[in-house]
mmCIF file of C-alpha atoms in Angstrom:
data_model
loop_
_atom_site.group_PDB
_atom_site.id
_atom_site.type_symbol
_atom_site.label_atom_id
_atom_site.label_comp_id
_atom_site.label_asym_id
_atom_site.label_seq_id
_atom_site.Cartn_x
_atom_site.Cartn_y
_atom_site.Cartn_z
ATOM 1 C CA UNK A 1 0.000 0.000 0.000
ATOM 2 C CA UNK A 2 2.903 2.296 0.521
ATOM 3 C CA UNK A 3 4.475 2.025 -2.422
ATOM 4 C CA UNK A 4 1.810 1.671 -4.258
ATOM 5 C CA UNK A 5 1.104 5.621 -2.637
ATOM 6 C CA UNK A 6 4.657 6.320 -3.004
ATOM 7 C CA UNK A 7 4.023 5.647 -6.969
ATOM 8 C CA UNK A 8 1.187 7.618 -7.569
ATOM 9 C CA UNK A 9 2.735 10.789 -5.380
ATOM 10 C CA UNK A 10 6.001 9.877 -7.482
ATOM 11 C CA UNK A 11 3.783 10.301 -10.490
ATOM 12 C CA UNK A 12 1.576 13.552 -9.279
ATOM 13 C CA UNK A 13 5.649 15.032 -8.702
ATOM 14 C CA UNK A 14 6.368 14.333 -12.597
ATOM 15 C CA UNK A 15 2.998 15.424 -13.868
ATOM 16 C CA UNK A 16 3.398 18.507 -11.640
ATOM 17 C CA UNK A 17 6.899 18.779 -12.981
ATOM 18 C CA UNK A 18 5.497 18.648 -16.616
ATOM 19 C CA UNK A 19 2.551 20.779 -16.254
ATOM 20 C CA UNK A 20 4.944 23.678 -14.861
ATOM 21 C CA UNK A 21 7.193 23.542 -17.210
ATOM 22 C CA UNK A 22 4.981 23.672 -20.018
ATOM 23 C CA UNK A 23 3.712 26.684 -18.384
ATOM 24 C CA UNK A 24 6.779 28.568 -17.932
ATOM 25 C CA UNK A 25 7.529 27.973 -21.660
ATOM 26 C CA UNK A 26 4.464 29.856 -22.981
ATOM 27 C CA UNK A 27 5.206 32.203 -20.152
ATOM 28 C CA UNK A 28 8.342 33.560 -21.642
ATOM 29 C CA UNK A 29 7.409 32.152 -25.612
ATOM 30 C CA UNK A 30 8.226 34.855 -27.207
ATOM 31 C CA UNK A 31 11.430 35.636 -25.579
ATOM 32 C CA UNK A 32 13.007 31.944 -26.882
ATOM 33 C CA UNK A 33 14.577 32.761 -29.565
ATOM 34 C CA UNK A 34 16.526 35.384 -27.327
ATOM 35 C CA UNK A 35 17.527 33.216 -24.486
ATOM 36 C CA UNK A 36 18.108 30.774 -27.442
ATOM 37 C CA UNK A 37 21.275 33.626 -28.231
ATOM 38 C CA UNK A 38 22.143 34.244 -25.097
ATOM 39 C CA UNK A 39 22.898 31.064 -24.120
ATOM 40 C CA UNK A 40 25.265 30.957 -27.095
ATOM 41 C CA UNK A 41 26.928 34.019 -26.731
ATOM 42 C CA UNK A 42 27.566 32.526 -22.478
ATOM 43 C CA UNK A 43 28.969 29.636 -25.037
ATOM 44 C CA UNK A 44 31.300 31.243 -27.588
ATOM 45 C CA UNK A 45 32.441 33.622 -25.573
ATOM 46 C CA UNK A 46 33.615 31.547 -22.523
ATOM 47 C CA UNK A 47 37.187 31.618 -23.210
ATOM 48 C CA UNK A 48 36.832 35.371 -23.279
ATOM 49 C CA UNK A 49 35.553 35.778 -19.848
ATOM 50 C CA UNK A 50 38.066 33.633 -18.451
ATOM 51 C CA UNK A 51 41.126 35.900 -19.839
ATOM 52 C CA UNK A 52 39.154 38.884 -18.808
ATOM 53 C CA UNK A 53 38.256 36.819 -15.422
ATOM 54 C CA UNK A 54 42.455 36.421 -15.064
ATOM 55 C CA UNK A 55 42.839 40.135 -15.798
ATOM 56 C CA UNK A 56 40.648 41.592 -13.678
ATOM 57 C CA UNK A 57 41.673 39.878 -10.392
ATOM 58 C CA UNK A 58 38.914 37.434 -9.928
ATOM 59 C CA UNK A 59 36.494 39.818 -10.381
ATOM 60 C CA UNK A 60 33.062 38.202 -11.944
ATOM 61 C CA UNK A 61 30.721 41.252 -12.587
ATOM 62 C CA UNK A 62 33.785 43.532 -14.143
ATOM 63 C CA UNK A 63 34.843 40.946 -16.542
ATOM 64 C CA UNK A 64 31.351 39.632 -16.843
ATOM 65 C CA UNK A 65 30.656 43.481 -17.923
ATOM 66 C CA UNK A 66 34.335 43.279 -20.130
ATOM 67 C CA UNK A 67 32.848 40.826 -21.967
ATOM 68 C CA UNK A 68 29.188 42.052 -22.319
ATOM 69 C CA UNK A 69 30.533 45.061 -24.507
ATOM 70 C CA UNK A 70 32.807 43.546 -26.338
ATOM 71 C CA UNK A 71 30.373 41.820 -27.774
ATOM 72 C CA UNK A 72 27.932 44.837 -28.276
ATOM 73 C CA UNK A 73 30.667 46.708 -30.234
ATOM 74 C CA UNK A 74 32.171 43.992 -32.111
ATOM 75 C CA UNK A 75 29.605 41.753 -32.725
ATOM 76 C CA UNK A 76 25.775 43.366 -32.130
ATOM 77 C CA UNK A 77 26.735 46.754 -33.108
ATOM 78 C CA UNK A 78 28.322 46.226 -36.623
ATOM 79 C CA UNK A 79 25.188 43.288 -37.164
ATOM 80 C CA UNK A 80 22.902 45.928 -36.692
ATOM 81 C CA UNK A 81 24.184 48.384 -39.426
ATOM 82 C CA UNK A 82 25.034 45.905 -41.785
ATOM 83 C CA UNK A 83 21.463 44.472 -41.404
ATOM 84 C CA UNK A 84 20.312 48.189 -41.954
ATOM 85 C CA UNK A 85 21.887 48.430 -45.194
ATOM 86 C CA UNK A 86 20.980 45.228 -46.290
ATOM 87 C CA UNK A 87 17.503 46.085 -45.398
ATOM 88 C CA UNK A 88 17.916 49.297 -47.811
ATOM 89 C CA UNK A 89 19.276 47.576 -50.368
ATOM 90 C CA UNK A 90 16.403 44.938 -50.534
ATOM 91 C CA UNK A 91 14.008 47.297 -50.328
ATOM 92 C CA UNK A 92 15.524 49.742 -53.044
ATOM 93 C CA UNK A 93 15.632 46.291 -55.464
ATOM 94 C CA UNK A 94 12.043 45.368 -54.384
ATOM 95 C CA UNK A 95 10.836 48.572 -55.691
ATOM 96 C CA UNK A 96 12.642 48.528 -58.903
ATOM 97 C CA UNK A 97 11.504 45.053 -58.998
ATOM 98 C CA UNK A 98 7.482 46.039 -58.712
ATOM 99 C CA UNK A 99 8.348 49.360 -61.377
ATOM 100 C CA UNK A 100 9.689 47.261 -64.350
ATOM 101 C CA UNK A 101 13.209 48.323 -63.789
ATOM 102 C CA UNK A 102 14.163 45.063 -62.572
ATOM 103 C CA UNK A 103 13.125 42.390 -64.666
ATOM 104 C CA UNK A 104 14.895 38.899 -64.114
ATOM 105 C CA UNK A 105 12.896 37.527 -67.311
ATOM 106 C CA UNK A 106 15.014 39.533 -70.002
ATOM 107 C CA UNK A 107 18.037 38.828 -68.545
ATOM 108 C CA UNK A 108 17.277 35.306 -68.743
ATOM 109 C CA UNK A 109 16.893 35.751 -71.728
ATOM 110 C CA UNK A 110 19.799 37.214 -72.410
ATOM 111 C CA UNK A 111 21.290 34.772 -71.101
ATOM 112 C CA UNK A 112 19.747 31.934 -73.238
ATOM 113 C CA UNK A 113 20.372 34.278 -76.161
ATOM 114 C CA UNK A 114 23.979 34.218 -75.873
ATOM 115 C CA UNK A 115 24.220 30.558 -75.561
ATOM 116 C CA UNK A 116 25.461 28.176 -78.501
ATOM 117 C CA UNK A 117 23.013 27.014 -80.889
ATOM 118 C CA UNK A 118 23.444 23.243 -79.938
ATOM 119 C CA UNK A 119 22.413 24.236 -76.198
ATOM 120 C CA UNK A 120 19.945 26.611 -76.917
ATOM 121 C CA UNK A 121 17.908 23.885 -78.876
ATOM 122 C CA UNK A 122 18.863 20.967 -76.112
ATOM 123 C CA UNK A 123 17.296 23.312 -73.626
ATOM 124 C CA UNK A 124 14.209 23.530 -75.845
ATOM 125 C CA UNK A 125 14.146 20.150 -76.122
ATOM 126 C CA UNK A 126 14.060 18.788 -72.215
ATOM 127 C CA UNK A 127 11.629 21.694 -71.669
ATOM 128 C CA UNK A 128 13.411 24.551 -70.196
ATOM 129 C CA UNK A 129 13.249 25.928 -73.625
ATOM 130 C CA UNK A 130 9.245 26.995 -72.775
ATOM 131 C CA UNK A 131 11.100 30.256 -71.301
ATOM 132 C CA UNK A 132 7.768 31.702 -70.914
ATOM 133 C CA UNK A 133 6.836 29.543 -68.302
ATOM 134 C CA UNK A 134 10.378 28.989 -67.244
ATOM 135 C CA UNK A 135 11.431 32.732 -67.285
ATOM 136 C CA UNK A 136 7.981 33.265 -64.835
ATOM 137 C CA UNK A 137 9.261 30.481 -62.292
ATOM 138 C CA UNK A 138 12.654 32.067 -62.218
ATOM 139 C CA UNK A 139 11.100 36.113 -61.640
ATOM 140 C CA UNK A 140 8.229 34.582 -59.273
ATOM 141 C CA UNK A 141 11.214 32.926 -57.646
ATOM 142 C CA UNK A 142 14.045 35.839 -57.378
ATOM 143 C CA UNK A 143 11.260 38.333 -56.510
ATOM 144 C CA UNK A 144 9.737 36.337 -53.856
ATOM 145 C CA UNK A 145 12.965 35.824 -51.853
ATOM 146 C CA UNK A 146 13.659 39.588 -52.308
ATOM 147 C CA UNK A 147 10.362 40.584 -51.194
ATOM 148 C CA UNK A 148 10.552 38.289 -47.966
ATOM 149 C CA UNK A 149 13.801 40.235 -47.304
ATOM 150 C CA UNK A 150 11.466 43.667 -47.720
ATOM 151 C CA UNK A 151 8.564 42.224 -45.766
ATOM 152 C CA UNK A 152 10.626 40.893 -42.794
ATOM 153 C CA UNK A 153 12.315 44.547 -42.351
ATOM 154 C CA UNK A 154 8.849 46.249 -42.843
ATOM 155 C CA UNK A 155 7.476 43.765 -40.232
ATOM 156 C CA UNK A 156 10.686 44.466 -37.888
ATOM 157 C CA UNK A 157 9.936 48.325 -37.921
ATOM 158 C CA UNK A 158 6.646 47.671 -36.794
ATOM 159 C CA UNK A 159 7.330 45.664 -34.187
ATOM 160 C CA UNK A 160 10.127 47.561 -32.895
ATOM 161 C CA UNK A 161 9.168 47.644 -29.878
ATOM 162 C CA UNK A 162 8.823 44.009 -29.244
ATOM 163 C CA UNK A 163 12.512 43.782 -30.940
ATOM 164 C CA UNK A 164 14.181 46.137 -28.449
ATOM 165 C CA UNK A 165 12.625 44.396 -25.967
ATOM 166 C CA UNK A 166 13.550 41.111 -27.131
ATOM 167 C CA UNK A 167 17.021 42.113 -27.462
ATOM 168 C CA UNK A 168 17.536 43.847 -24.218
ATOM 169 C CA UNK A 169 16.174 40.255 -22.392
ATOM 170 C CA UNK A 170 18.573 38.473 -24.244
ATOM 171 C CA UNK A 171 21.674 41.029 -23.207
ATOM 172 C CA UNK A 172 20.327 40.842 -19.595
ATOM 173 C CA UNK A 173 20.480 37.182 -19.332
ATOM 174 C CA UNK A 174 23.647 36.796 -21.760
ATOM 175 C CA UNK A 175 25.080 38.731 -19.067
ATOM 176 C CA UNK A 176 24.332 36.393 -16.285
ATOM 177 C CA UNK A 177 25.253 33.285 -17.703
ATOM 178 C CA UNK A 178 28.371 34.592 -19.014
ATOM 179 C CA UNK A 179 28.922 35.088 -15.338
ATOM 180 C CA UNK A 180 27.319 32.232 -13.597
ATOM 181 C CA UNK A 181 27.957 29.438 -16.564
ATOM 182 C CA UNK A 182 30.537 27.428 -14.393
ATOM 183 C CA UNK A 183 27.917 27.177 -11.558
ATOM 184 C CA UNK A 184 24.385 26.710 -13.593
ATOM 185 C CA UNK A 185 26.100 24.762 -16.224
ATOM 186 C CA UNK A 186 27.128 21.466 -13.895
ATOM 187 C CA UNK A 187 24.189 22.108 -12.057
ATOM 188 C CA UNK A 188 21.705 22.147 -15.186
ATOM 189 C CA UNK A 189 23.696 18.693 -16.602
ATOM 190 C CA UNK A 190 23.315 17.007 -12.639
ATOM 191 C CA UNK A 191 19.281 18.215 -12.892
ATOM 192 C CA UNK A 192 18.517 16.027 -16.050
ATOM 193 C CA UNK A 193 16.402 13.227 -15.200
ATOM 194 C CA UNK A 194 19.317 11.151 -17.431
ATOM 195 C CA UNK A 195 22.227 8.901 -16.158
ATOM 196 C CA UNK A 196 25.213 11.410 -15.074
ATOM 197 C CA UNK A 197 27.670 9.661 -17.792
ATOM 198 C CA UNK A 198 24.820 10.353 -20.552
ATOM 199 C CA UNK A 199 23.931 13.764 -19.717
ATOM 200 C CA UNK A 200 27.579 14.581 -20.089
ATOM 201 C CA UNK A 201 27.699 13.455 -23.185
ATOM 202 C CA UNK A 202 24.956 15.347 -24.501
ATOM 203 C CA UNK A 203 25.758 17.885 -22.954
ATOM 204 C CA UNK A 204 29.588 17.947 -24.447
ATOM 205 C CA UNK A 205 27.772 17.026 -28.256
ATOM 206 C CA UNK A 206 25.535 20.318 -27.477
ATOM 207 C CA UNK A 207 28.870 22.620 -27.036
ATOM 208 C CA UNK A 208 30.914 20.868 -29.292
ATOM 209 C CA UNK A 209 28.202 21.093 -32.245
ATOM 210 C CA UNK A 210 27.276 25.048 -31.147
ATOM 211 C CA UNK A 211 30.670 26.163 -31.467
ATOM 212 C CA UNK A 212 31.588 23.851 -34.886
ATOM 213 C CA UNK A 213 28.436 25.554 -36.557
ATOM 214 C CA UNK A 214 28.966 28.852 -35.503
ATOM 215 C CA UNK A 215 32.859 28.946 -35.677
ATOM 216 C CA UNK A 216 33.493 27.121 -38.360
ATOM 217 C CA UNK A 217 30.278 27.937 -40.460
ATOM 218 C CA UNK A 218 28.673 31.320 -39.422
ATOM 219 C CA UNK A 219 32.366 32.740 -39.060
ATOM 220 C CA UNK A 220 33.435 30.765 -42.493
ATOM 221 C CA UNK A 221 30.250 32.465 -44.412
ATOM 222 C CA UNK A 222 30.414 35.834 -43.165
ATOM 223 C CA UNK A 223 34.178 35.707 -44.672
ATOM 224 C CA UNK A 224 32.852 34.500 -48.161
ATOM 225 C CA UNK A 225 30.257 36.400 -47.837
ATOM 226 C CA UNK A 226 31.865 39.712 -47.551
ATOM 227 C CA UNK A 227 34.413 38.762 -49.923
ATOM 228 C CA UNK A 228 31.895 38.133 -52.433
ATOM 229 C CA UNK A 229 30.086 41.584 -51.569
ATOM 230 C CA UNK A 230 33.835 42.907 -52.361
ATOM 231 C CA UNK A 231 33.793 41.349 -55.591
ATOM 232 C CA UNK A 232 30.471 42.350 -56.776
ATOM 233 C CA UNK A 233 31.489 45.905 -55.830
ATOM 234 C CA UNK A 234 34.551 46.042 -57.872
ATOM 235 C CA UNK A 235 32.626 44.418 -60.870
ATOM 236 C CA UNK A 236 29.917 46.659 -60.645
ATOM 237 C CA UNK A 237 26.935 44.357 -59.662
ATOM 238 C CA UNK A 238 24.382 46.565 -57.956
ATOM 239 C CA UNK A 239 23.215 45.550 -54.320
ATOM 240 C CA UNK A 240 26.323 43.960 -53.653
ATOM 241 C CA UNK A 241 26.470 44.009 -50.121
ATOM 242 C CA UNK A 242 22.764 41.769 -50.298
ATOM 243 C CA UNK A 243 24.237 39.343 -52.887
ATOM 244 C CA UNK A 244 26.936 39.289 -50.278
ATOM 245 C CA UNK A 245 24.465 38.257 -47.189
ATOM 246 C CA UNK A 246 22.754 35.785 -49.585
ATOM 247 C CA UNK A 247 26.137 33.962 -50.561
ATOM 248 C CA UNK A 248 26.769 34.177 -46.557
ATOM 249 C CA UNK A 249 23.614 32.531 -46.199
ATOM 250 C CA UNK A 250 24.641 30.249 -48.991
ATOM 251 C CA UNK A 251 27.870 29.402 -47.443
ATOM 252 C CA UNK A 252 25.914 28.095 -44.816
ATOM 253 C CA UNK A 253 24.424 24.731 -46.974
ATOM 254 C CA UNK A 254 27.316 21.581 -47.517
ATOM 255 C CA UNK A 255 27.636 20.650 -51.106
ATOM 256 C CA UNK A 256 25.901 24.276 -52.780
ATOM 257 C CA UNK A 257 28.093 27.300 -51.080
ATOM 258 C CA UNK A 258 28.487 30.678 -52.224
ATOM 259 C CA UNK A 259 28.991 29.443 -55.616
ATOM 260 C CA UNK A 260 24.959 29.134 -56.154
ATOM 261 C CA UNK A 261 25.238 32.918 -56.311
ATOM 262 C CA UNK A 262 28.516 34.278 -57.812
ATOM 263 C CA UNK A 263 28.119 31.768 -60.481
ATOM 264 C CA UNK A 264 24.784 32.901 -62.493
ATOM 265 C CA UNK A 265 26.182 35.959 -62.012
ATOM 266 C CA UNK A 266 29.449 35.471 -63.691
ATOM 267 C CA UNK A 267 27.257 33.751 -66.480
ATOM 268 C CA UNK A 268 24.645 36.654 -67.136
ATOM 269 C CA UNK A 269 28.083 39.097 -66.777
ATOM 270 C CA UNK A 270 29.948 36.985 -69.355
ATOM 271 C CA UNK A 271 26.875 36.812 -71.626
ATOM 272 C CA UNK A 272 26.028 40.087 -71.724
ATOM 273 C CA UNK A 273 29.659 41.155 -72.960
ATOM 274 C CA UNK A 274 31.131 42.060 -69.585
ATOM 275 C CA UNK A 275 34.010 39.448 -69.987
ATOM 276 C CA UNK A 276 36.229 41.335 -67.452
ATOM 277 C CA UNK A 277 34.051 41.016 -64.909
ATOM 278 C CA UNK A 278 32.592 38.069 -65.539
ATOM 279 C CA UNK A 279 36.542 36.614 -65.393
ATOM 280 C CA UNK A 280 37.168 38.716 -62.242
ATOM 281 C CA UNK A 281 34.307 37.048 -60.286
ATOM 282 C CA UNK A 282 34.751 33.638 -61.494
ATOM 283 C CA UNK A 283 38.583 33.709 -60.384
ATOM 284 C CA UNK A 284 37.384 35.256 -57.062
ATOM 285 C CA UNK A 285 34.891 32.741 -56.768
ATOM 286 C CA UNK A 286 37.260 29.702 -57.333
ATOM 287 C CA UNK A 287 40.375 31.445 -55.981
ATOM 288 C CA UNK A 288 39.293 33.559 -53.248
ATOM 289 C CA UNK A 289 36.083 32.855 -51.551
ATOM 290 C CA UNK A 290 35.954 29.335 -52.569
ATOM 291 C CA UNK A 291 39.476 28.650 -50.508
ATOM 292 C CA UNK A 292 38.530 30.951 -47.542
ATOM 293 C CA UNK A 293 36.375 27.862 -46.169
ATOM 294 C CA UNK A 294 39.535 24.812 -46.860
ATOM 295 C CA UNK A 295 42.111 27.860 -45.186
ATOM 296 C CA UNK A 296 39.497 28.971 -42.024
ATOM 297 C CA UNK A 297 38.013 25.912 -41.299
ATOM 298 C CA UNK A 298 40.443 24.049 -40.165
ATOM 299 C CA UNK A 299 41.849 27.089 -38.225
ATOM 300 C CA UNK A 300 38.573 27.505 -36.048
ATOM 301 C CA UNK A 301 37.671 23.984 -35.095
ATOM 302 C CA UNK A 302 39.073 21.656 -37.511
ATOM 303 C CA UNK A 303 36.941 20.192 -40.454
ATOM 304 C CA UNK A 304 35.025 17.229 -38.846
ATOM 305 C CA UNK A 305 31.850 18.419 -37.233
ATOM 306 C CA UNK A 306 30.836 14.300 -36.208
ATOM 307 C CA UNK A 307 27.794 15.080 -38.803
ATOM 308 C CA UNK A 308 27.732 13.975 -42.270
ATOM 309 C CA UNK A 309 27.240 17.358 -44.852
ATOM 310 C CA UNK A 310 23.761 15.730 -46.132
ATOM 311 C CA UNK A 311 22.579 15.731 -42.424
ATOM 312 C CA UNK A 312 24.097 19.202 -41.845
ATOM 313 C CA UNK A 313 22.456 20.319 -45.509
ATOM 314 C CA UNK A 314 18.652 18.820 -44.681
ATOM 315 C CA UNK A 315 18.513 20.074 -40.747
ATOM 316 C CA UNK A 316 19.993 23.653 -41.974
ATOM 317 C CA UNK A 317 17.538 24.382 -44.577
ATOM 318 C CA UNK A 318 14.932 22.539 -42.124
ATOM 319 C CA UNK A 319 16.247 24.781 -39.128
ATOM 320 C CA UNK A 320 15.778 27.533 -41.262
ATOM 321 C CA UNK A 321 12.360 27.615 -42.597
ATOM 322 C CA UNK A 322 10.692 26.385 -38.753
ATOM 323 C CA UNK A 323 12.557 28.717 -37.105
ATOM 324 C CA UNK A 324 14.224 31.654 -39.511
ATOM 325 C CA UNK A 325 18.108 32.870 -38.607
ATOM 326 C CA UNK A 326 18.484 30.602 -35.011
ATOM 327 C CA UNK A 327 17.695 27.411 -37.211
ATOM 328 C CA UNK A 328 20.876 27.772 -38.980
ATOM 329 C CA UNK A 329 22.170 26.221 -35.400
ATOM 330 C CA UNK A 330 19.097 24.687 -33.784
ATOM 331 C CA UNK A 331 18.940 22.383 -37.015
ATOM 332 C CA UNK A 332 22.386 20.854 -36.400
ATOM 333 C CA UNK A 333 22.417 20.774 -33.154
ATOM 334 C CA UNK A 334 19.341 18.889 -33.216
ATOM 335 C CA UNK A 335 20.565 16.453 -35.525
ATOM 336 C CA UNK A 336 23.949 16.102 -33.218
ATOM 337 C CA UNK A 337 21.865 15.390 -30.260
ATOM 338 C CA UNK A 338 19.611 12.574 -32.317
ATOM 339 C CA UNK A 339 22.836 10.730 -33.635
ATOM 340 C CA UNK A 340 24.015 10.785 -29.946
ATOM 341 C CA UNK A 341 21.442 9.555 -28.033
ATOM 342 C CA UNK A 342 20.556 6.609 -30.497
ATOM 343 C CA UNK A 343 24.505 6.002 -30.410
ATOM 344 C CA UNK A 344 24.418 5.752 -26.650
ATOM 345 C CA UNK A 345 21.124 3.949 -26.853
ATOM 346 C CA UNK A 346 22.861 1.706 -29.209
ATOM 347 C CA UNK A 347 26.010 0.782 -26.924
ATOM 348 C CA UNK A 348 24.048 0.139 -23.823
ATOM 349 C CA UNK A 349 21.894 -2.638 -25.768
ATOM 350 C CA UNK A 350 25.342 -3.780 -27.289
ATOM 351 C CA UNK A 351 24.436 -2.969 -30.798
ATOM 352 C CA UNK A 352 26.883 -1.084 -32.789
ATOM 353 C CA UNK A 353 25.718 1.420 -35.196
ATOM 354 C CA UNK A 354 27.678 2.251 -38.373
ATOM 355 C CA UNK A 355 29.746 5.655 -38.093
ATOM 356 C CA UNK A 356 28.853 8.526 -39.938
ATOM 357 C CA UNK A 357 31.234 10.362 -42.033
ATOM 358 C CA UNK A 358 31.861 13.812 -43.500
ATOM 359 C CA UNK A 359 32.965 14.717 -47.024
#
């Protein structure tokens, strides 16, 4: 009889337990995606409080504080303008777009125009020669994703309050477990209802996946991506510095990269007569920004993530269009954490499961 009471007030705990949680998470819902941040700032920029930490004499709050605005003038600061510009840029192209100045449909067909006579009639042949229809997909295409660029700044400036608030919260707490991560982190791993050798390992995947995506890709394409904004700019392309994001973004998928951009534009530029240009971004392309990733890589956090570049491709794009900019490392991280738990799984029933491996 006791433990059949000791059960059910076991059980009533864990309910409890659930039902309280769920409530604090709609509680603070739409602050997420801003403790999401902070908690990965209190990650990256660990190694920076602890030389601060040495520096100041031991003291927590000052280097805490160090550390705090470093990262609002090196890293939220210069985000913000750049995203300001961007945000003019895609709205200047938007407009042309809607006013007929912009119109991706002739210079596809200048593009097919150009082409040799043998290709021009293959491409007629599988289909893409209806360039109608074709030319429609492609403008539909081009000036949806710039008008999602337009609509998400429009929608930013009128919730600009909600953003400032959102992005206050997530410097507050940033600031706290930049300070406090040594004691809340242990504590957090030793509070998981999971074996203590299993929630370390989770917990070490977690890190070790945060920093590979955001060191070694986030760092990698905002590299390529500014060199490509460089390029464009020298060539002449206008709206360089949002081709520039988008090849940043680019940079971002395994197997596609920046070269998804820079190369149609080296084709239209070659096919429309500009052979210097088209020749200075294709050797920029292959040369520069296509070598920045083999030469930083390796330098950040070496080239093997643990996740094969099909996984990392699916759960990025996947990341991305569930949860916009913070899926680009909630996707891989999520993946990370799967692989591990079903390898874990795996070894305690004695099964071995194959190893995955990265191009």
């Amino acid at each position: 009889m006791t433990i059949d009471r000791q059960k059910i007030e076991r059980g009533g705990f864990i309910l409890f337990l659930a039902l309280i949680t769920i409530g604090l998470t709609a509680v603070i819902s739409s602050f997420l995606i801003a403790l999401l941040w902070a908690a990965l700032a209190a990650i990256l920029f660990r190694s920076l409080f602890q030389w601060l930490l040495t520096k100041t004499g031991g003291r927590r709050n000052l280097a805490a504080g160090l550390t705090m605005l470093i990262i609002t003038f090196a890293v939220v600061v210069p985000t913000l303008l750049i995203g300001s510009m961007v945000v003019d840029q895609a709205s200047g192209v938007y407009l042309k777009m809607r006013s007929g100045q912009i119109d991706f449909a002739q210079y596809f067909q200048q593009v097919r125009d150009a082409l040799p006579t043998r290709l021009r009639q293959a491409m007629d042949n599988s289909g893409m020669g209806s360039l109608e229809g074709l030319q429609q997909r492609i403008s539909r295409t081009l000036s949806s994703s710039v008008s999602q660029i337009a609509s998400q700044a429009l929608s930013i400036g009128r919730n600009a309050f909600a953003f400032a608030l959102a992005f206050g919260v997530g410097l507050y707490v940033a600031f706290f477990l930049i300070r406090d991560g040594e004691r809340l982190g242990p504590a957090f791993v030793r509070a998981l209802p999971l074996e203590q050798g299993v929630a370390a390992r989770l917990t070490e995947t977690f890190v070790a996946v945060v920093r590979a995506t955001i060191k070694g890709s986030v760092i990698v394409g905002l590299v390529q991506g500014a060199l490509g904004a460089i390029t464009f700019w020298i060539v002449g392309v206008p709206a360089a510095l949002l081709w520039g994001v988008l090849m940043a973004i680019a940079a971002l998928l395994p197997a596609i990269g920046p070269a998804i951009i820079w190369g149609p534009v080296a084709i239209y530029l070659l096919a429309t007569g500009a052979i210097w240009q088209g020749a200075v971004v294709i050797a920029s392309g292959v040369l520069v920004i296509g070598l920045a990733d083999n030469i930083l890589r390796p330098i950040l956090v070496g080239r093997d993530t643990g996740l094969p570049d099909w996984i990392v491709l699916l759960t990025t794009l996947g990341g991305i269009e569930l949860l916009g900019l913070s899926g680009i490392v909630v996707g891989p991280v999520v993946a990370a954490l799967f692989l591990a738990g079903w390898r874990i799984l795996s070894e305690e029933r004695g099964v071995a499961l194959p190893e995955t491996e990265t191009a």
